[in-house]
Coordinates of C-alpha atoms and ligand atoms in Angstrom, one line a residue:
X17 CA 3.1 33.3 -3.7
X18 CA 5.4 35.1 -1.5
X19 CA 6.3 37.6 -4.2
X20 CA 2.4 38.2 -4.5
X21 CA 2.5 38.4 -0.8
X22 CA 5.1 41.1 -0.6
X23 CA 3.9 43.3 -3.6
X24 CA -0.1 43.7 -2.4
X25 CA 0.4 43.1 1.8
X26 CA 3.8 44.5 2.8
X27 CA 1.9 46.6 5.3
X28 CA -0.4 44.3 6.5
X29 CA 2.4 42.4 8.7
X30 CA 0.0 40.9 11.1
X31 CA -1.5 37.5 10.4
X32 CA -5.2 38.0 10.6
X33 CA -6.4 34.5 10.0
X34 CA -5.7 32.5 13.5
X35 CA -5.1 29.3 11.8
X36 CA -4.4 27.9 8.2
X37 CA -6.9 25.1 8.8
X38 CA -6.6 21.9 5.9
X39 CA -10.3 20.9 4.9
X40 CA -10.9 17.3 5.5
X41 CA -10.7 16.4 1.8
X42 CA -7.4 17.8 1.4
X43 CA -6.1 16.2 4.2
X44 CA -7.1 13.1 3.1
X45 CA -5.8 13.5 -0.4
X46 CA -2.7 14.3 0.8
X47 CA -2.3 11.5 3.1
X48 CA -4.3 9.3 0.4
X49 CA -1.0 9.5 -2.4
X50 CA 1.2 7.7 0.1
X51 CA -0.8 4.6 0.3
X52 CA -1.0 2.2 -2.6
X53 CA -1.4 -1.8 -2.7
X54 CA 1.4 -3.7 -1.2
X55 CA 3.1 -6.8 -2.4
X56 CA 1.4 -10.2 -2.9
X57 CA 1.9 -13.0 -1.0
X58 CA 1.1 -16.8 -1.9
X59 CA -0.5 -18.6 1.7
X60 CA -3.1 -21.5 2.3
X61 CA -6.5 -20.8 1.8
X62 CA -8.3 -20.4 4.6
X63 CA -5.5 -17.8 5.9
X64 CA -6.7 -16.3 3.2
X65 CA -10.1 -14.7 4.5
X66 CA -10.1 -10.9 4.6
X67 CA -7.6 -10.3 2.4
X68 CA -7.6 -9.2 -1.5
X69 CA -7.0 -11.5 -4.7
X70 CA -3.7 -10.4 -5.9
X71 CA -4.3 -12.2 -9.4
X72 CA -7.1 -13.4 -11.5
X73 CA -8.2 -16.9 -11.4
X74 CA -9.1 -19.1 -14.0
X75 CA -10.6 -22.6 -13.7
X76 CA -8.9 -25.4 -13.9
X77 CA -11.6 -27.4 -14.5
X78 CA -15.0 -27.8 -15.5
X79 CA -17.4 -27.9 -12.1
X80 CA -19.3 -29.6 -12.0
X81 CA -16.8 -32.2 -13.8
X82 CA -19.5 -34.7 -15.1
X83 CA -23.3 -34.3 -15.9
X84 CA -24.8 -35.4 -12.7
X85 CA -28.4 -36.1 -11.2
X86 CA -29.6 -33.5 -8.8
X87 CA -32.1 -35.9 -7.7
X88 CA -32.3 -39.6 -6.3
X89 CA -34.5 -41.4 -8.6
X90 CA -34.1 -43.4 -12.3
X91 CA -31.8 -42.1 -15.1
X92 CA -33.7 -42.7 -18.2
X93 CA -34.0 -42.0 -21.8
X94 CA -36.1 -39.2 -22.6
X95 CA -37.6 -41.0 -25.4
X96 CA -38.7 -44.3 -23.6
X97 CA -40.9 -42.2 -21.0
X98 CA -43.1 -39.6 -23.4
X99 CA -46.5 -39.7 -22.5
X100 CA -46.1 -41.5 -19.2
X101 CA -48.5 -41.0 -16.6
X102 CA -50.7 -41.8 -13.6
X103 CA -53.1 -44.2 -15.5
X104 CA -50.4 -45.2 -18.4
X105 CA -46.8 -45.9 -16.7
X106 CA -44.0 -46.6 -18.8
X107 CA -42.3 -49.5 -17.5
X108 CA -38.5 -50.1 -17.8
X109 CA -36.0 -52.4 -16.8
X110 CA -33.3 -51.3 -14.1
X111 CA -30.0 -52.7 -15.2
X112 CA -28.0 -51.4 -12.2
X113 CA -27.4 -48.5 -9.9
X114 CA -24.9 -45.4 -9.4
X115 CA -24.3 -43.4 -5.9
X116 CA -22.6 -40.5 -5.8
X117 CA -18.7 -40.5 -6.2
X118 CA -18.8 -43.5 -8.8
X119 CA -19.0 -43.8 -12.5
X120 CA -21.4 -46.5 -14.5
X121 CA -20.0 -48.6 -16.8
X122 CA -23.3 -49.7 -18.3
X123 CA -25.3 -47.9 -20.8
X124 CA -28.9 -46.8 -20.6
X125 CA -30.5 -48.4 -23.7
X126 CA -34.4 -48.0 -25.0
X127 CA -36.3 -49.5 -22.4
X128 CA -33.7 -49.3 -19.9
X129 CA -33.3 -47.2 -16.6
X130 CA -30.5 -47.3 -14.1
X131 CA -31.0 -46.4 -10.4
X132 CA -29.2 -42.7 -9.2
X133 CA -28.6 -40.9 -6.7
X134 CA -28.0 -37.2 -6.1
X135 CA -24.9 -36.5 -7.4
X136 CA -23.8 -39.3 -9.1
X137 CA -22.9 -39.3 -12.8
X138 CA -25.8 -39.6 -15.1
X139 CA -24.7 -42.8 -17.0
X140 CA -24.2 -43.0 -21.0
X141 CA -27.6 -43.4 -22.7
X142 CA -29.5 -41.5 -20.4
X143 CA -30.9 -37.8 -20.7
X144 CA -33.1 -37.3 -18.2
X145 CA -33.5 -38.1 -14.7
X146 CA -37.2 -39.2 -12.9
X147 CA -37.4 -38.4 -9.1
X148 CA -38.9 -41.5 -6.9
X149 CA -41.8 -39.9 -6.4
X150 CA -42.4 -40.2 -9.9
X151 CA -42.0 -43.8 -9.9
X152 CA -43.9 -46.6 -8.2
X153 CA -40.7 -47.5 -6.3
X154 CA -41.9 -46.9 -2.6
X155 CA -45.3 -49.7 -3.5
X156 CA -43.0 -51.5 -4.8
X157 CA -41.0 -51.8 -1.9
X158 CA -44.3 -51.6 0.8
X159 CA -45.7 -54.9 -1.3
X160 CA -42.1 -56.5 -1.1
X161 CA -41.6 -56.7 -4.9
X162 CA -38.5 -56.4 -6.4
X163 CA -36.9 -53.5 -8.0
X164 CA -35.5 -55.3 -11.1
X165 CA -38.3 -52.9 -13.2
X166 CA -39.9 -49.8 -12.6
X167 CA -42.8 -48.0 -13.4
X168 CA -42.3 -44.4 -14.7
X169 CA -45.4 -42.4 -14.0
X170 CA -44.7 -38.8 -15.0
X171 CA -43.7 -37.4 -18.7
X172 CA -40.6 -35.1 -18.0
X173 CA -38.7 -33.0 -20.4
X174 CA -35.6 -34.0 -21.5
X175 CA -32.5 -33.1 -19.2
X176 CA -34.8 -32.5 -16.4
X177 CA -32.8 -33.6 -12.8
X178 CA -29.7 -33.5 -14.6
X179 CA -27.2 -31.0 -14.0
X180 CA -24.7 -30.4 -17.2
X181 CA -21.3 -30.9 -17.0
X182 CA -19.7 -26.7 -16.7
X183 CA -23.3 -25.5 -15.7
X184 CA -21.6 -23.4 -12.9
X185 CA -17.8 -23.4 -14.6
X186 CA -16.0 -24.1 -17.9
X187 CA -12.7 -24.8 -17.8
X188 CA -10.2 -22.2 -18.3
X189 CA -13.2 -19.3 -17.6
X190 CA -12.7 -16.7 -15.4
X191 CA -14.3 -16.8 -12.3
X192 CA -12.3 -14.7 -9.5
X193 CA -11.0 -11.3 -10.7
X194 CA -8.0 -9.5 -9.6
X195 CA -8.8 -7.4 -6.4
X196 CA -11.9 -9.5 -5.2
X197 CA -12.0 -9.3 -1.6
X198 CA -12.0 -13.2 -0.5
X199 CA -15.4 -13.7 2.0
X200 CA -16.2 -17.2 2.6
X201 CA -18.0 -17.8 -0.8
X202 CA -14.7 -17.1 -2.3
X203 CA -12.8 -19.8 0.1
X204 CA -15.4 -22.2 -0.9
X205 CA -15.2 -21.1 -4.6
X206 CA -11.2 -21.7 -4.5
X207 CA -11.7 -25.1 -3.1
X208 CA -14.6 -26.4 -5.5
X209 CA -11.2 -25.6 -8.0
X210 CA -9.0 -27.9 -5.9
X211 CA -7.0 -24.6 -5.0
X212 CA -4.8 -25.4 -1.7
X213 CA -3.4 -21.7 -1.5
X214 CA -3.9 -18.3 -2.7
X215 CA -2.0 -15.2 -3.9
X216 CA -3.1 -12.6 -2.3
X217 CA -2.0 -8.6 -1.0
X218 CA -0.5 -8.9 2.4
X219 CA -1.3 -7.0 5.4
X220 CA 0.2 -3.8 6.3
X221 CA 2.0 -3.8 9.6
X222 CA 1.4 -0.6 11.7
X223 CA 3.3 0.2 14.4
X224 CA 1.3 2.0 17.3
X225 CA 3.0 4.2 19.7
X226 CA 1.7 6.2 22.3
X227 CA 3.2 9.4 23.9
X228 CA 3.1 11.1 27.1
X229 CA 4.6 11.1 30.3
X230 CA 0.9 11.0 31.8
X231 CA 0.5 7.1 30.5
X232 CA 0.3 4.3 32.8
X233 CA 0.5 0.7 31.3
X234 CA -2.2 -1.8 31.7
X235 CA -1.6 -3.7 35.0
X236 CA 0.4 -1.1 36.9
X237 CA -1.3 0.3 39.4
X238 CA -2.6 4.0 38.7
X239 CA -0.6 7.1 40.5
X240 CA -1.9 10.2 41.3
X241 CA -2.0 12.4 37.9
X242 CA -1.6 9.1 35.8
X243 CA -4.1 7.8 33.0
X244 CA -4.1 4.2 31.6
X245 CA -2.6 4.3 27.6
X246 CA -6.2 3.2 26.0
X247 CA -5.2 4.8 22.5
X248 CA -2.8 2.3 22.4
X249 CA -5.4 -0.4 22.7
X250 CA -8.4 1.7 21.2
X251 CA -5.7 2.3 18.0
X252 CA -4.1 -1.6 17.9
X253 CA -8.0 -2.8 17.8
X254 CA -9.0 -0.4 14.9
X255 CA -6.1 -1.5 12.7
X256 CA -7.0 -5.3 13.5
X257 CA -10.8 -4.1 12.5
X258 CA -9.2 -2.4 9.0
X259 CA -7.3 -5.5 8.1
X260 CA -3.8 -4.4 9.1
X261 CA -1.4 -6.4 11.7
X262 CA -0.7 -3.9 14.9
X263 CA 2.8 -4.0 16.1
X264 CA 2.3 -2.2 19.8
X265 CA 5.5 -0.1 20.8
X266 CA 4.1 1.2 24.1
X267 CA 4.9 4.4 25.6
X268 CA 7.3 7.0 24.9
X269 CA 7.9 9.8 27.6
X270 CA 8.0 12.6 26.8
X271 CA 11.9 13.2 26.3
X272 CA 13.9 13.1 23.4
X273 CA 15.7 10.1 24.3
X274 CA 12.9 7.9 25.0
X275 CA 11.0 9.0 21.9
X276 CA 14.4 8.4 19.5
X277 CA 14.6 4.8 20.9
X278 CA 10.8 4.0 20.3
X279 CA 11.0 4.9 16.5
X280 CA 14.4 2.7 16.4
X281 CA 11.6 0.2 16.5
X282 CA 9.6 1.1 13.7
X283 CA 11.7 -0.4 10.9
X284 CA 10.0 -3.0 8.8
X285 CA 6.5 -1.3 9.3
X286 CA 4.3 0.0 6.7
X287 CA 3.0 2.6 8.3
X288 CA 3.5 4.5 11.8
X289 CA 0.4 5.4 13.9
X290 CA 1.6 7.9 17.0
X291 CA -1.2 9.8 19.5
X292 CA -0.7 12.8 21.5
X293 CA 1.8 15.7 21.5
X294 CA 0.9 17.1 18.0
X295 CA -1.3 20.2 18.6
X296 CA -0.4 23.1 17.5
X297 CA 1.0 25.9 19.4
X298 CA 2.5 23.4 22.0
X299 CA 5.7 22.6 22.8
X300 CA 6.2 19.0 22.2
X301 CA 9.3 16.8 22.6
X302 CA 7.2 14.5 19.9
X303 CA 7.1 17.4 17.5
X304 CA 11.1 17.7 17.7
X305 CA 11.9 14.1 17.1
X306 CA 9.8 13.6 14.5
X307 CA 10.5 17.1 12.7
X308 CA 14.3 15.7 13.4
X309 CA 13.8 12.1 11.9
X310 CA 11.6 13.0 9.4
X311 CA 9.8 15.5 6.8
X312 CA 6.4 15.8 8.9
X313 CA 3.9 18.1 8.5
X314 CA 1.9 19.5 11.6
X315 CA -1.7 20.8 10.1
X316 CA -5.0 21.1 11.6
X317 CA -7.8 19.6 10.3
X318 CA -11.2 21.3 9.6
X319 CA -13.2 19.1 11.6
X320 CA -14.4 18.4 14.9
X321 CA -13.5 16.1 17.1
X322 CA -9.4 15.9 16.1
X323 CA -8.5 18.7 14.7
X324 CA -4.6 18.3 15.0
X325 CA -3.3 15.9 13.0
X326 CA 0.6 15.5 11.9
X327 CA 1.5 13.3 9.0
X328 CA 4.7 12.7 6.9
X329 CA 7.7 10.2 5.4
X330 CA 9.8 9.3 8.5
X331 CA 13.6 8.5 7.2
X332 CA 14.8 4.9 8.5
X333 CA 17.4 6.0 10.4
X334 CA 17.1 2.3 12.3
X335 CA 17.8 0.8 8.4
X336 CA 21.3 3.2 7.8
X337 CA 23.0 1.4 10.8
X338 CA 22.4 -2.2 9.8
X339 CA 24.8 -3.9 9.3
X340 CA 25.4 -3.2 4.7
X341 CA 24.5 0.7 6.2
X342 CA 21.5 0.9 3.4
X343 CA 19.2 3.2 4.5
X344 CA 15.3 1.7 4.9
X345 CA 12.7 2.5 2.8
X346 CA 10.9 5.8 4.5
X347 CA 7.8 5.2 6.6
X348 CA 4.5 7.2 6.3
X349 CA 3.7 8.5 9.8
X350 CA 0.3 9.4 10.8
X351 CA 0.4 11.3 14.3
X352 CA -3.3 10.9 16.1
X353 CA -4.3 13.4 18.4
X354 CA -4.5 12.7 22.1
X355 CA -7.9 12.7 23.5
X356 CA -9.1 9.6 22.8
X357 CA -12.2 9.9 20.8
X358 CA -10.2 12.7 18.4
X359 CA -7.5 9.8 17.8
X360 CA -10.2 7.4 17.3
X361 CA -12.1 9.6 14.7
X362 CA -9.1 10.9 13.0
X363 CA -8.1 6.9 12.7
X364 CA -11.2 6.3 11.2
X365 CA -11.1 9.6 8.7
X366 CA -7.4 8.6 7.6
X367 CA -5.8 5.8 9.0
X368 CA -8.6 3.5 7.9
X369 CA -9.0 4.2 4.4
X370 CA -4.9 3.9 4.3
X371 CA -4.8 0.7 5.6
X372 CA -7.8 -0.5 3.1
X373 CA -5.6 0.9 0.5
X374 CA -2.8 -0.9 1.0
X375 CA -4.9 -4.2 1.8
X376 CA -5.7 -3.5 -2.2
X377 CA -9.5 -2.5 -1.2
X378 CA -11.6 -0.7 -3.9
X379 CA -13.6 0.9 -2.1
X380 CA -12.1 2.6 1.3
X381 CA -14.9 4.5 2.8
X382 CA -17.5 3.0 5.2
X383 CA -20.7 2.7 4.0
X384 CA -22.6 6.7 4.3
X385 CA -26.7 6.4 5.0
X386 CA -28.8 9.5 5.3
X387 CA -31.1 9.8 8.4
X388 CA -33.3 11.7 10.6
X389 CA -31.5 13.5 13.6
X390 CA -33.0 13.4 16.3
X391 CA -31.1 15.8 18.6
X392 CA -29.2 19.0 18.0
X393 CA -25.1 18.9 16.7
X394 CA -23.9 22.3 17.0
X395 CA -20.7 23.4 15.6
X396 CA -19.2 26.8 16.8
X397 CA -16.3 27.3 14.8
X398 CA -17.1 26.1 11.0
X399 CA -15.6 22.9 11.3
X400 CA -16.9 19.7 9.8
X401 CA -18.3 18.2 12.8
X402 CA -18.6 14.2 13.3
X403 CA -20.7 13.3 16.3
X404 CA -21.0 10.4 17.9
X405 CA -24.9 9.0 17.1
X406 CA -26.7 5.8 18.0
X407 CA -28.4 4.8 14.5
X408 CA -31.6 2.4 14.6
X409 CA -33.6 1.8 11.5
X410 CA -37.8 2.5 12.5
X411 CA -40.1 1.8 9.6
X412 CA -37.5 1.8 7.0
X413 CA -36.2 4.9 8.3
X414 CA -32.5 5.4 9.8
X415 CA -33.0 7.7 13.3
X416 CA -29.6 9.0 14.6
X417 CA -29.5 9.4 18.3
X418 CA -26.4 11.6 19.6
X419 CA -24.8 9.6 22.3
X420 CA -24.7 12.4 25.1
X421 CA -21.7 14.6 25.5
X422 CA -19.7 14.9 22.7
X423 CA -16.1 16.2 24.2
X424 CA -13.2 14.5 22.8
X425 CA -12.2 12.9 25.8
X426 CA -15.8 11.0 26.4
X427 CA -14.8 7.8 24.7
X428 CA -17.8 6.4 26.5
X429 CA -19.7 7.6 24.0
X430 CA -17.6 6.3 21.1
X431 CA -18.8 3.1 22.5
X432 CA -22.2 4.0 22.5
X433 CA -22.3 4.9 18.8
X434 CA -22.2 2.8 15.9
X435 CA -22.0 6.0 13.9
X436 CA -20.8 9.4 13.2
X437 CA -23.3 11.9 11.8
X438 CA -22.2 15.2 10.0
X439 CA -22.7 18.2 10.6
X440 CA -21.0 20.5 8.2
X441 CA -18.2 23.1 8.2
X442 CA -20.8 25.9 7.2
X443 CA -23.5 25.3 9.0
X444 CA -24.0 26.8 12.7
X445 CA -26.2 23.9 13.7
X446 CA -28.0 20.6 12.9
X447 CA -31.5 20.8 14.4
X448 CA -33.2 17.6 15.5
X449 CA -35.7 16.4 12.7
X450 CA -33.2 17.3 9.6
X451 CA -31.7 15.6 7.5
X452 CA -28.0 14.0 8.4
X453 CA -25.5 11.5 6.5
X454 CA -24.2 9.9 8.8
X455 CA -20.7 7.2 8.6
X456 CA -21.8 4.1 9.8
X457 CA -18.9 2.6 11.9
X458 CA -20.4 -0.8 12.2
X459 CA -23.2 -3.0 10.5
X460 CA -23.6 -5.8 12.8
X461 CA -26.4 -8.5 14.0
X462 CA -26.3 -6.9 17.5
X463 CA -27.9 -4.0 15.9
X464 CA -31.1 -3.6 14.4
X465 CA -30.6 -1.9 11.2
Ligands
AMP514 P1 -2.0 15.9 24.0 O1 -2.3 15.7 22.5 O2 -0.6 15.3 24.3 O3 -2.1 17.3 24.4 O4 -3.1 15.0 24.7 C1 -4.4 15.4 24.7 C2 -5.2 14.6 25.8 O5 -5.2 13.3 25.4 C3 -4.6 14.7 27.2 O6 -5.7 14.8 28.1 C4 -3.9 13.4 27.3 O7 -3.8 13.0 28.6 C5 -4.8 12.5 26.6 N1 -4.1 11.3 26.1 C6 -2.9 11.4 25.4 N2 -2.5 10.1 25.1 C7 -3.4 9.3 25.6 C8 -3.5 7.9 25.5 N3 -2.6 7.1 25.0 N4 -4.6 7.3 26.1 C9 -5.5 8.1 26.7 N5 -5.5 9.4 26.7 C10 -4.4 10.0 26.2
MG515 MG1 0.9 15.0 25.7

């Protein structure tokens, strides 16, 4: 490369390209082979929501354990009731009764029925199970006769109303794989097995810090010049959202000393999640500590909003003075841009999908739908532009409406959106009426999609 450079270019000095600009996709593969499953960890079930199956799960058991009725009526022999009907009932003796939760001792023999209920074993001898509306049970009862007999008045097949033992599960069969994300279907799956706990990945932890001397906590009151720190809470709130655990350092100033004691803090995380002080060009006490406690990389991104992005392995310095002196493991660093809606988008773009990744997710993206814009998104400098869009669904047709201005610093209208639409890197302009795909950033019931 540099020999190339020097044998065609050593007169063209000058740098004619303003900036060596990373597309999206490269970014993102770059950042992408950091990020792999982390350990498993064993916890009760219901803790367990969210989170990925770390190992496959077989059955213990057959469910359900016994052949039971799934109706309340007569267990019967198949054999004693063929050819029953309205005008010629077949009528059998009942010998006893079984409620859910017990198991018959008797035995259905020819001629015999025993009462059942929903649920409860279908006793030896019997094959098939007659609802009570099938039965004259209820004038039975009305004309205060007993119910020592029964009159069978319908012709069923046999098993009909009885649900085999292993229908839904045979024992030893396979029935959660490895990397099945656990909804509530799975907790209740796990617990038809009897399973009290789960092993499952664990959550990353990801450290959220937030630069600049301009920052003002939440509760202090605002001087002049002074901004309230909402990346720190807009950031925290997105890794909670992606499945990770936020651990919120605060605010570093911008001076050496304050930024070196924040990362002293880090230790233990999985992943570092910094905004502000990482454009290009400026001069940036951020830039300097993390180019001094780490191998960082400060690119910019092809896209619009958040074009700078830095990302890299910080060293655990915090780890080498423990007390054995072993250095920590290094921790990936992904520094946001400032403006708010850049460090939300370029969370979403990179820190999402990293977090999903190491929560052992399959699939990292959000879900993409193509729609109808129905406003202009103009890009003037051939970057991949995401804008902020309101999607609705009209006659089975997504419509995405932009959300009003789109500078990086409106997070307003990050709040409006539930989308991001593209517009891409070589294209001057999306016109309203074409054709967008547009990230959908949430699929909720306070939405009508
Ligand atoms: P910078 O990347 O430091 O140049 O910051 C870009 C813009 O983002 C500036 O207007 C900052 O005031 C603003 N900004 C930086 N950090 C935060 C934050 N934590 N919360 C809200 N705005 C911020
Ligand atoms: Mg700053």
């Amino acid at each position: 490369m540099q020999t190339h450079h020097h044998h065609h270019h050593q007169e063209h000095e000058h740098r004619h390209i303003d900036e060596d600009m990373l597309s999206v996709e490269e970014a993102y593969r770059q950042i992408m082979a950091c990020f792999g499953p982390l350990e498993p960890e064993e916890k009760p079930l219901l803790e367990c929501l969210g989170q990925t199956l770390a190992a496959e799960i077989r059955s213990p058991l057959a469910l359900p354990p016994l052949a039971n009725s799934g109706m309340d009526g007569y267990a019967v022999r198949r054999a004693d009731i063929g050819g029953a009907g309205e005008a010629q009932p077949r009528r059998l003796q009942v010998i006893g009764l079984v409620a859910a939760g017990q198991v018959s001792t008797q035995t259905v023999a020819s001629g015999t029925a025993i009462r059942i209920m929903t649920g409860a074993p279908v006793p030896a001898g019997a094959d098939t199970v007659v609802p009570f509306e099938e039965t004259d049970e209820v004038e039975r009862r009305a004309a205060g006769r007993t119910l020592d007999e029964i009159d069978i008045r319908a012709d069923l097949p046999v098993g009909c109303n009885v649900r085999p033992a292993g229908e839904d599960v045979q024992p030893g069969q396979l029935v959660l794989e490895a990397g099945t994300v656990i909804r509530p279907a799975e907790i209740g799956v796990m617990a038809s097995l009897g399973l009290e706990r789960a092993r499952v990945i664990r959550r990353p932890l990801v450290s959220v810090l937030s630069t600049g001397d301009e920052l003002e906590s939440l509760g202090q009151p605002l001087a002049g010049g002074k901004i309230y720190d909402s990346n720190g809470f807009s950031v925290a709130a997105s890794i909670i959202a992606a499945g990770g655990r936020p651990q919120t350092l605060g605010i570093a100033r911008d001076n050496l000393a304050d930024m070196r004691r924040k990362l002293e803090q880090v230790a233990g995380s999985d992943l570092l999640v910094t905004s502000a002080g990482v454009s290009k060009g400026d001069y940036d006490v951020v830039k300097d500590v993390l180019t001094e406690r780490g191998d960082i990389n400060f690119w910019s991104v092809r896209m619009r909003p958040a074009k700078p992005l830095a990302f890299g392995m910080l060293r655990d310095d915090a780890g080498a003075a423990d007390m054995d002196g072993t250095p920590g493991k290094p921790i990936p660093l992904m520094g946001l841009p400032g403006n708010p809606v850049s460090a939300m988008v370029a969370f979403e773009m990179f820190a999402r999908p990293a977090i999903r990744a190491m929560l052992g997710r399959q699939r990292l993206a959000r879900p993409v739908v193509e729609g109808t814009l129905t406003g202009p998104i103009r890009n003037t400098d051939g970057r991949r532009v995401f804008a902020r869009v309101e999607v609705a669904r009209q006659n089975g047709v997504f419509y995405a409406n932009p959300t009003g201005p789109q500078g990086s610093n409106i997070l307003t209208s990050m709040s409006r959106a539930n989308g991001l639409a593209v517009c891409p890197e070589d294209l001057p302009v999306k016109e309203a009426g074409e054709r967008v795909s547009i990230i959908m950033l949430d699929w909720n019931e306070e939405v009508d999609l």
